[in-house]
Amino acid sequence: GDSVTQMEGPVTLSEEAFLTINCTYTATGYPSLFWYVQYPGEGLQLLLKATKADDKGSNKGFEATYRKETTSFHLEKGSVQVSDSAVYFCALSDGEGSNYKLTFGKGTLLTVNP
Amino acid sequence: DTGVSQNPRHKITKRGQNVTFRCDPISEHNRLYWYRQTLGQGPEFLTYFQNEAQLEKSRLLSDRFSAERPKGSFSTLEIQRTEQGDSAMYLCASSLGQVASTDTQYFGPGTRLTVL
């Protein structure tokens, strides 16, 4: 079945540091890939998405590129801020055959210190 | 667009009691999903509705769980004879039901269930 493996946390960085959170996936079809973010006390929010190979999703300074050859969708940001502290979830949707349901990784807690 | 809403936000119950949660999706969203999230884990799919039809149920959804979406609008998730293992955050999400390239699920704030 489908699965998502993402970097174990927690990750602690200083403000303005470079961020990478690794995500790899296993899927039977050609999935769409997502990063969701959960800020403290809030619900899941879509951060970015990519729907086909070599697509790059970007939002709020975060980027991730859909790499079919390595089945990866790593999240990056060049300069993190304290306000980026949150839990980040990588997810996939395996298309119409799976009713577009999302399969999530376990999440990575990011803490950014001033 | 007021977003996906869920009620109640918190529910504490005793083992063996029945509980019901409600989800109001974004208006005009055809698809509605329920997920369960336990501490330190990502959300896990429970069930899916296309309009009023329940089209898929996960193996996680035991016979004690039932979900409905009458008239294709709001949805309810009922857990009968709750067990301590049911303690989790129950998340609802909705989407427009477009093709994959544009279909995005929007999540509600969740209902946190604690079974004593």
PDB file of C-alpha atoms in Angstrom:
ATOM      1  CA  GLY A   1       0.000   0.000   0.000  1.00  0.00           C
ATOM      2  CA  ASP A   2       0.870   3.650  -0.073  1.00  0.00           C
ATOM      3  CA  SER A   3       3.198   5.032   2.567  1.00  0.00           C
ATOM      4  CA  VAL A   4       5.106   8.174   3.448  1.00  0.00           C
ATOM      5  CA  THR A   5       8.316   8.303   5.429  1.00  0.00           C
ATOM      6  CA  GLN A   6       9.540  11.615   6.716  1.00  0.00           C
ATOM      7  CA  MET A   7      12.459  12.743   8.779  1.00  0.00           C
ATOM      8  CA  GLU A   8      12.108  12.059  12.463  1.00  0.00           C
ATOM      9  CA  GLY A   9      12.035  15.093  14.672  1.00  0.00           C
ATOM     10  CA  PRO A  10      12.256  17.155  16.561  1.00  0.00           C
ATOM     11  CA  VAL A  11      14.305  19.636  14.571  1.00  0.00           C
ATOM     12  CA  THR A  12      15.630  22.699  16.353  1.00  0.00           C
ATOM     13  CA  LEU A  13      17.131  25.590  14.391  1.00  0.00           C
ATOM     14  CA  SER A  14      18.197  29.141  14.978  1.00  0.00           C
ATOM     15  CA  GLU A  15      16.414  31.941  13.170  1.00  0.00           C
ATOM     16  CA  GLU A  16      17.655  32.453   9.583  1.00  0.00           C
ATOM     17  CA  ALA A  17      19.038  28.918   9.357  1.00  0.00           C
ATOM     18  CA  PHE A  18      18.426  26.691   6.332  1.00  0.00           C
ATOM     19  CA  LEU A  19      15.741  24.041   6.705  1.00  0.00           C
ATOM     20  CA  THR A  20      15.406  20.657   5.051  1.00  0.00           C
ATOM     21  CA  ILE A  21      12.816  18.076   6.059  1.00  0.00           C
ATOM     22  CA  ASN A  22      13.165  14.866   4.090  1.00  0.00           C
ATOM     23  CA  CYS A  23      10.172  12.987   2.751  1.00  0.00           C
ATOM     24  CA  THR A  24      10.069   9.833   0.648  1.00  0.00           C
ATOM     25  CA  TYR A  25       7.037   7.912  -0.519  1.00  0.00           C
ATOM     26  CA  THR A  26       5.795   4.587  -1.858  1.00  0.00           C
ATOM     27  CA  ALA A  27       2.753   4.573  -4.113  1.00  0.00           C
ATOM     28  CA  THR A  28       1.196   2.293  -6.697  1.00  0.00           C
ATOM     29  CA  GLY A  29       0.150   5.013  -9.109  1.00  0.00           C
ATOM     30  CA  TYR A  30       1.201   8.566  -9.872  1.00  0.00           C
ATOM     31  CA  PRO A  31       0.401  10.423  -6.688  1.00  0.00           C
ATOM     32  CA  SER A  32       0.001  14.080  -5.897  1.00  0.00           C
ATOM     33  CA  LEU A  33       2.278  15.191  -3.070  1.00  0.00           C
ATOM     34  CA  PHE A  34       1.579  17.662  -0.288  1.00  0.00           C
ATOM     35  CA  TRP A  35       3.107  19.370   2.686  1.00  0.00           C
ATOM     36  CA  TYR A  36       0.678  20.324   5.443  1.00  0.00           C
ATOM     37  CA  VAL A  37       1.576  22.405   8.494  1.00  0.00           C
ATOM     38  CA  GLN A  38       0.018  22.393  11.939  1.00  0.00           C
ATOM     39  CA  TYR A  39       0.772  25.460  14.041  1.00  0.00           C
ATOM     40  CA  PRO A  40       0.361  25.183  17.817  1.00  0.00           C
ATOM     41  CA  GLY A  41      -3.303  25.046  18.738  1.00  0.00           C
ATOM     42  CA  GLU A  42      -4.477  25.187  15.125  1.00  0.00           C
ATOM     43  CA  GLY A  43      -5.730  22.774  12.478  1.00  0.00           C
ATOM     44  CA  LEU A  44      -3.880  21.337   9.514  1.00  0.00           C
ATOM     45  CA  GLN A  45      -3.207  23.819   6.742  1.00  0.00           C
ATOM     46  CA  LEU A  46      -1.995  23.089   3.238  1.00  0.00           C
ATOM     47  CA  LEU A  47       1.473  24.561   2.790  1.00  0.00           C
ATOM     48  CA  LEU A  48       2.230  23.491  -0.774  1.00  0.00           C
ATOM     49  CA  LYS A  49       1.551  20.762  -3.306  1.00  0.00           C
ATOM     50  CA  ALA A  50       2.843  19.233  -6.528  1.00  0.00           C
ATOM     51  CA  THR A  51       0.820  17.020  -8.826  1.00  0.00           C
ATOM     52  CA  LYS A  52       3.346  15.613 -11.283  1.00  0.00           C
ATOM     53  CA  ALA A  53       7.009  14.746 -11.612  1.00  0.00           C
ATOM     54  CA  ASP A  54       9.453  17.687 -11.596  1.00  0.00           C
ATOM     55  CA  ASP A  55       6.757  20.100 -10.399  1.00  0.00           C
ATOM     56  CA  LYS A  56       7.902  22.489  -7.695  1.00  0.00           C
ATOM     57  CA  GLY A  57       5.433  23.599  -5.048  1.00  0.00           C
ATOM     58  CA  SER A  58       6.177  26.806  -3.185  1.00  0.00           C
ATOM     59  CA  ASN A  59       4.536  29.003  -0.561  1.00  0.00           C
ATOM     60  CA  LYS A  60       5.689  31.388   2.187  1.00  0.00           C
ATOM     61  CA  GLY A  61       9.334  30.828   1.235  1.00  0.00           C
ATOM     62  CA  PHE A  62       9.016  27.030   1.452  1.00  0.00           C
ATOM     63  CA  GLU A  63       9.716  24.858  -1.586  1.00  0.00           C
ATOM     64  CA  ALA A  64       9.521  21.180  -2.476  1.00  0.00           C
ATOM     65  CA  THR A  65      10.201  19.442  -5.788  1.00  0.00           C
ATOM     66  CA  TYR A  66       8.454  16.237  -6.874  1.00  0.00           C
ATOM     67  CA  ARG A  67      11.275  13.802  -7.694  1.00  0.00           C
ATOM     68  CA  LYS A  68       9.873  10.656  -9.254  1.00  0.00           C
ATOM     69  CA  GLU A  69      13.272   9.032  -9.743  1.00  0.00           C
ATOM     70  CA  THR A  70      14.045   9.181  -6.032  1.00  0.00           C
ATOM     71  CA  THR A  71      10.384   9.088  -4.881  1.00  0.00           C
ATOM     72  CA  SER A  72      11.041  12.132  -2.752  1.00  0.00           C
ATOM     73  CA  PHE A  73       9.433  15.471  -1.905  1.00  0.00           C
ATOM     74  CA  HIS A  74      11.823  17.204   0.483  1.00  0.00           C
ATOM     75  CA  LEU A  75      10.733  20.464   2.091  1.00  0.00           C
ATOM     76  CA  GLU A  76      13.221  23.356   2.120  1.00  0.00           C
ATOM     77  CA  LYS A  77      13.368  26.946   3.278  1.00  0.00           C
ATOM     78  CA  GLY A  78      16.366  29.189   2.966  1.00  0.00           C
ATOM     79  CA  SER A  79      15.872  31.233   6.120  1.00  0.00           C
ATOM     80  CA  VAL A  80      13.488  30.097   8.842  1.00  0.00           C
ATOM     81  CA  GLN A  81      11.687  32.394  11.261  1.00  0.00           C
ATOM     82  CA  VAL A  82      10.418  31.842  14.779  1.00  0.00           C
ATOM     83  CA  SER A  83       6.891  31.900  13.337  1.00  0.00           C
ATOM     84  CA  ASP A  84       7.706  28.772  11.289  1.00  0.00           C
ATOM     85  CA  SER A  85       7.725  26.694  14.470  1.00  0.00           C
ATOM     86  CA  ALA A  86       5.120  24.009  13.859  1.00  0.00           C
ATOM     87  CA  VAL A  87       4.614  20.344  12.961  1.00  0.00           C
ATOM     88  CA  TYR A  88       5.093  19.588   9.264  1.00  0.00           C
ATOM     89  CA  PHE A  89       3.399  16.634   7.575  1.00  0.00           C
ATOM     90  CA  CYS A  90       4.255  15.163   4.209  1.00  0.00           C
ATOM     91  CA  ALA A  91       1.327  13.457   2.474  1.00  0.00           C
ATOM     92  CA  LEU A  92       0.321  11.825  -0.782  1.00  0.00           C
ATOM     93  CA  SER A  93      -2.908  11.280  -2.645  1.00  0.00           C
ATOM     94  CA  ASP A  94      -2.888   8.379  -5.037  1.00  0.00           C
ATOM     95  CA  GLY A  95      -5.540   9.695  -7.388  1.00  0.00           C
ATOM     96  CA  GLU A  96      -9.038   8.738  -8.363  1.00  0.00           C
ATOM     97  CA  GLY A  97      -8.582   5.022  -7.704  1.00  0.00           C
ATOM     98  CA  SER A  98      -7.934   5.779  -4.063  1.00  0.00           C
ATOM     99  CA  ASN A  99     -10.720   8.368  -3.804  1.00  0.00           C
ATOM    100  CA  TYR A 100      -8.024  11.017  -3.324  1.00  0.00           C
ATOM    101  CA  LYS A 101      -7.649  10.125   0.339  1.00  0.00           C
ATOM    102  CA  LEU A 102      -4.448  11.384   1.929  1.00  0.00           C
ATOM    103  CA  THR A 103      -1.730   9.170   3.368  1.00  0.00           C
ATOM    104  CA  PHE A 104       0.396  11.083   5.859  1.00  0.00           C
ATOM    105  CA  GLY A 105       3.844  10.742   7.342  1.00  0.00           C
ATOM    106  CA  LYS A 106       4.272  10.888  11.099  1.00  0.00           C
ATOM    107  CA  GLY A 107       5.110  14.573  11.150  1.00  0.00           C
ATOM    108  CA  THR A 108       8.242  16.536  12.015  1.00  0.00           C
ATOM    109  CA  LEU A 109       8.238  19.054  14.847  1.00  0.00           C
ATOM    110  CA  LEU A 110      10.239  22.162  13.983  1.00  0.00           C
ATOM    111  CA  THR A 111      11.274  24.629  16.660  1.00  0.00           C
ATOM    112  CA  VAL A 112      12.972  27.856  15.605  1.00  0.00           C
ATOM    113  CA  ASN A 113      14.761  29.804  18.306  1.00  0.00           C
ATOM    114  CA  PRO A 114      15.423  33.558  18.103  1.00  0.00           C
TER     115      PRO A 114
ATOM    116  CA  ASP B   1     -15.929  30.762   2.769  1.00  0.00           C
ATOM    117  CA  THR B   2     -16.018  30.127   6.492  1.00  0.00           C
ATOM    118  CA  GLY B   3     -13.854  27.029   6.420  1.00  0.00           C
ATOM    119  CA  VAL B   4     -14.548  23.545   7.744  1.00  0.00           C
ATOM    120  CA  SER B   5     -16.072  23.567  11.225  1.00  0.00           C
ATOM    121  CA  GLN B   6     -16.278  20.738  13.735  1.00  0.00           C
ATOM    122  CA  ASN B   7     -18.250  20.364  16.938  1.00  0.00           C
ATOM    123  CA  PRO B   8     -17.605  19.815  19.704  1.00  0.00           C
ATOM    124  CA  ARG B   9     -13.944  20.795  19.884  1.00  0.00           C
ATOM    125  CA  HIS B  10     -13.400  18.633  22.946  1.00  0.00           C
ATOM    126  CA  LYS B  11     -15.294  15.651  24.311  1.00  0.00           C
ATOM    127  CA  ILE B  12     -14.566  13.727  27.471  1.00  0.00           C
ATOM    128  CA  THR B  13     -16.574  10.582  28.016  1.00  0.00           C
ATOM    129  CA  LYS B  14     -16.535   7.435  30.066  1.00  0.00           C
ATOM    130  CA  ARG B  15     -15.731   4.068  28.580  1.00  0.00           C
ATOM    131  CA  GLY B  16     -18.830   2.423  27.164  1.00  0.00           C
ATOM    132  CA  GLN B  17     -20.678   5.640  26.345  1.00  0.00           C
ATOM    133  CA  ASN B  18     -21.694   6.691  22.841  1.00  0.00           C
ATOM    134  CA  VAL B  19     -20.418   9.919  21.301  1.00  0.00           C
ATOM    135  CA  THR B  20     -21.295  11.818  18.129  1.00  0.00           C
ATOM    136  CA  PHE B  21     -19.234  14.429  16.321  1.00  0.00           C
ATOM    137  CA  ARG B  22     -20.378  16.841  13.656  1.00  0.00           C
ATOM    138  CA  CYS B  23     -18.539  18.275  10.672  1.00  0.00           C
ATOM    139  CA  ASP B  24     -19.739  21.146   8.482  1.00  0.00           C
ATOM    140  CA  PRO B  25     -17.722  21.259   5.267  1.00  0.00           C
ATOM    141  CA  ILE B  26     -17.047  24.261   3.097  1.00  0.00           C
ATOM    142  CA  SER B  27     -20.227  24.939   1.151  1.00  0.00           C
ATOM    143  CA  GLU B  28     -20.344  23.356  -2.315  1.00  0.00           C
ATOM    144  CA  HIS B  29     -17.578  20.898  -1.452  1.00  0.00           C
ATOM    145  CA  ASN B  30     -18.685  17.496  -2.728  1.00  0.00           C
ATOM    146  CA  ARG B  31     -16.125  15.361  -0.971  1.00  0.00           C
ATOM    147  CA  LEU B  32     -15.882  14.898   2.772  1.00  0.00           C
ATOM    148  CA  TYR B  33     -13.274  12.869   4.646  1.00  0.00           C
ATOM    149  CA  TRP B  34     -12.817  11.755   8.241  1.00  0.00           C
ATOM    150  CA  TYR B  35      -9.350  11.088   9.674  1.00  0.00           C
ATOM    151  CA  ARG B  36      -8.076  10.116  13.088  1.00  0.00           C
ATOM    152  CA  GLN B  37      -4.865  11.454  14.576  1.00  0.00           C
ATOM    153  CA  THR B  38      -3.203  10.045  17.677  1.00  0.00           C
ATOM    154  CA  LEU B  39      -0.377  11.704  19.580  1.00  0.00           C
ATOM    155  CA  GLY B  40       2.859  11.794  17.637  1.00  0.00           C
ATOM    156  CA  GLN B  41       1.315  10.349  14.480  1.00  0.00           C
ATOM    157  CA  GLY B  42       0.023  11.703  11.223  1.00  0.00           C
ATOM    158  CA  PRO B  43      -3.689  11.600  10.458  1.00  0.00           C
ATOM    159  CA  GLU B  44      -5.061   8.236   9.293  1.00  0.00           C
ATOM    160  CA  PHE B  45      -7.943   7.918   6.864  1.00  0.00           C
ATOM    161  CA  LEU B  46     -11.233   6.626   8.268  1.00  0.00           C
ATOM    162  CA  THR B  47     -13.945   7.173   5.667  1.00  0.00           C
ATOM    163  CA  TYR B  48     -14.962   9.205   2.616  1.00  0.00           C
ATOM    164  CA  PHE B  49     -18.202  10.631   1.210  1.00  0.00           C
ATOM    165  CA  GLN B  50     -18.946  11.828  -2.291  1.00  0.00           C
ATOM    166  CA  ASN B  51     -22.034  13.951  -1.720  1.00  0.00           C
ATOM    167  CA  GLU B  52     -24.292  11.739   0.446  1.00  0.00           C
ATOM    168  CA  ALA B  53     -22.752   8.424  -0.587  1.00  0.00           C
ATOM    169  CA  GLN B  54     -20.195   6.789   1.696  1.00  0.00           C
ATOM    170  CA  LEU B  55     -17.787   5.319  -0.841  1.00  0.00           C
ATOM    171  CA  GLU B  56     -14.939   3.994   1.261  1.00  0.00           C
ATOM    172  CA  LYS B  57     -14.294   2.876   4.818  1.00  0.00           C
ATOM    173  CA  SER B  58     -10.921   2.068   6.298  1.00  0.00           C
ATOM    174  CA  ARG B  59     -10.245  -1.140   8.180  1.00  0.00           C
ATOM    175  CA  LEU B  60      -9.636   1.198  11.131  1.00  0.00           C
ATOM    176  CA  LEU B  61     -13.373   1.865  11.188  1.00  0.00           C
ATOM    177  CA  SER B  62     -14.706  -0.933  13.352  1.00  0.00           C
ATOM    178  CA  ASP B  63     -18.380  -1.862  13.637  1.00  0.00           C
ATOM    179  CA  ARG B  64     -18.670   0.549  16.563  1.00  0.00           C
ATOM    180  CA  PHE B  65     -18.077   3.480  14.222  1.00  0.00           C
ATOM    181  CA  SER B  66     -20.707   4.847  11.877  1.00  0.00           C
ATOM    182  CA  ALA B  67     -20.700   7.929   9.704  1.00  0.00           C
ATOM    183  CA  GLU B  68     -23.438   9.654   7.776  1.00  0.00           C
ATOM    184  CA  ARG B  69     -23.786  12.604   5.457  1.00  0.00           C
ATOM    185  CA  PRO B  70     -27.495  13.176   4.919  1.00  0.00           C
ATOM    186  CA  LYS B  71     -28.331  15.364   1.928  1.00  0.00           C
ATOM    187  CA  GLY B  72     -24.659  15.695   1.139  1.00  0.00           C
ATOM    188  CA  SER B  73     -24.111  18.569   3.522  1.00  0.00           C
ATOM    189  CA  PHE B  74     -22.880  18.142   7.103  1.00  0.00           C
ATOM    190  CA  SER B  75     -21.580  14.815   8.360  1.00  0.00           C
ATOM    191  CA  THR B  76     -21.717  13.002  11.679  1.00  0.00           C
ATOM    192  CA  LEU B  77     -19.357  10.410  13.083  1.00  0.00           C
ATOM    193  CA  GLU B  78     -20.721   8.252  15.890  1.00  0.00           C
ATOM    194  CA  ILE B  79     -18.706   5.952  18.103  1.00  0.00           C
ATOM    195  CA  GLN B  80     -20.682   3.435  20.128  1.00  0.00           C
ATOM    196  CA  ARG B  81     -19.450   1.786  23.318  1.00  0.00           C
ATOM    197  CA  THR B  82     -16.303   3.898  23.401  1.00  0.00           C
ATOM    198  CA  GLU B  83     -13.012   2.351  24.450  1.00  0.00           C
ATOM    199  CA  GLN B  84      -9.886   4.017  25.795  1.00  0.00           C
ATOM    200  CA  GLY B  85      -8.156   3.242  22.502  1.00  0.00           C
ATOM    201  CA  ASP B  86     -10.625   5.557  20.757  1.00  0.00           C
ATOM    202  CA  SER B  87      -9.001   8.563  22.423  1.00  0.00           C
ATOM    203  CA  ALA B  88      -7.662  10.680  19.574  1.00  0.00           C
ATOM    204  CA  MET B  89      -8.210  13.810  17.530  1.00  0.00           C
ATOM    205  CA  TYR B  90     -10.906  13.270  14.894  1.00  0.00           C
ATOM    206  CA  LEU B  91     -10.374  15.443  11.836  1.00  0.00           C
ATOM    207  CA  CYS B  92     -12.773  16.293   9.066  1.00  0.00           C
ATOM    208  CA  ALA B  93     -11.717  17.582   5.658  1.00  0.00           C
ATOM    209  CA  SER B  94     -13.596  18.623   2.547  1.00  0.00           C
ATOM    210  CA  SER B  95     -12.698  19.238  -1.073  1.00  0.00           C
ATOM    211  CA  LEU B  96     -14.412  20.415  -4.225  1.00  0.00           C
ATOM    212  CA  GLY B  97     -14.105  17.071  -5.948  1.00  0.00           C
ATOM    213  CA  GLN B  98     -12.228  18.257  -8.995  1.00  0.00           C
ATOM    214  CA  VAL B  99      -9.526  16.412 -10.854  1.00  0.00           C
ATOM    215  CA  ALA B 100      -6.350  15.526  -9.027  1.00  0.00           C
ATOM    216  CA  SER B 101      -4.376  18.515 -10.194  1.00  0.00           C
ATOM    217  CA  THR B 102      -6.676  20.925  -8.415  1.00  0.00           C
ATOM    218  CA  ASP B 103      -8.380  18.902  -5.682  1.00  0.00           C
ATOM    219  CA  THR B 104      -7.220  20.098  -2.266  1.00  0.00           C
ATOM    220  CA  GLN B 105      -8.494  18.959   1.099  1.00  0.00           C
ATOM    221  CA  TYR B 106      -9.208  21.639   3.686  1.00  0.00           C
ATOM    222  CA  PHE B 107      -9.203  20.511   7.287  1.00  0.00           C
ATOM    223  CA  GLY B 108     -11.303  21.516  10.247  1.00  0.00           C
ATOM    224  CA  PRO B 109      -9.848  22.158  13.702  1.00  0.00           C
ATOM    225  CA  GLY B 110     -10.720  18.657  14.893  1.00  0.00           C
ATOM    226  CA  THR B 111     -12.590  17.147  17.819  1.00  0.00           C
ATOM    227  CA  ARG B 112     -10.381  15.852  20.592  1.00  0.00           C
ATOM    228  CA  LEU B 113     -11.923  12.786  22.251  1.00  0.00           C
ATOM    229  CA  THR B 114     -10.771  11.564  25.631  1.00  0.00           C
ATOM    230  CA  VAL B 115     -12.206   8.282  26.884  1.00  0.00           C
ATOM    231  CA  LEU B 116     -11.742   7.745  30.613  1.00  0.00           C
TER     232      LEU B 116
END
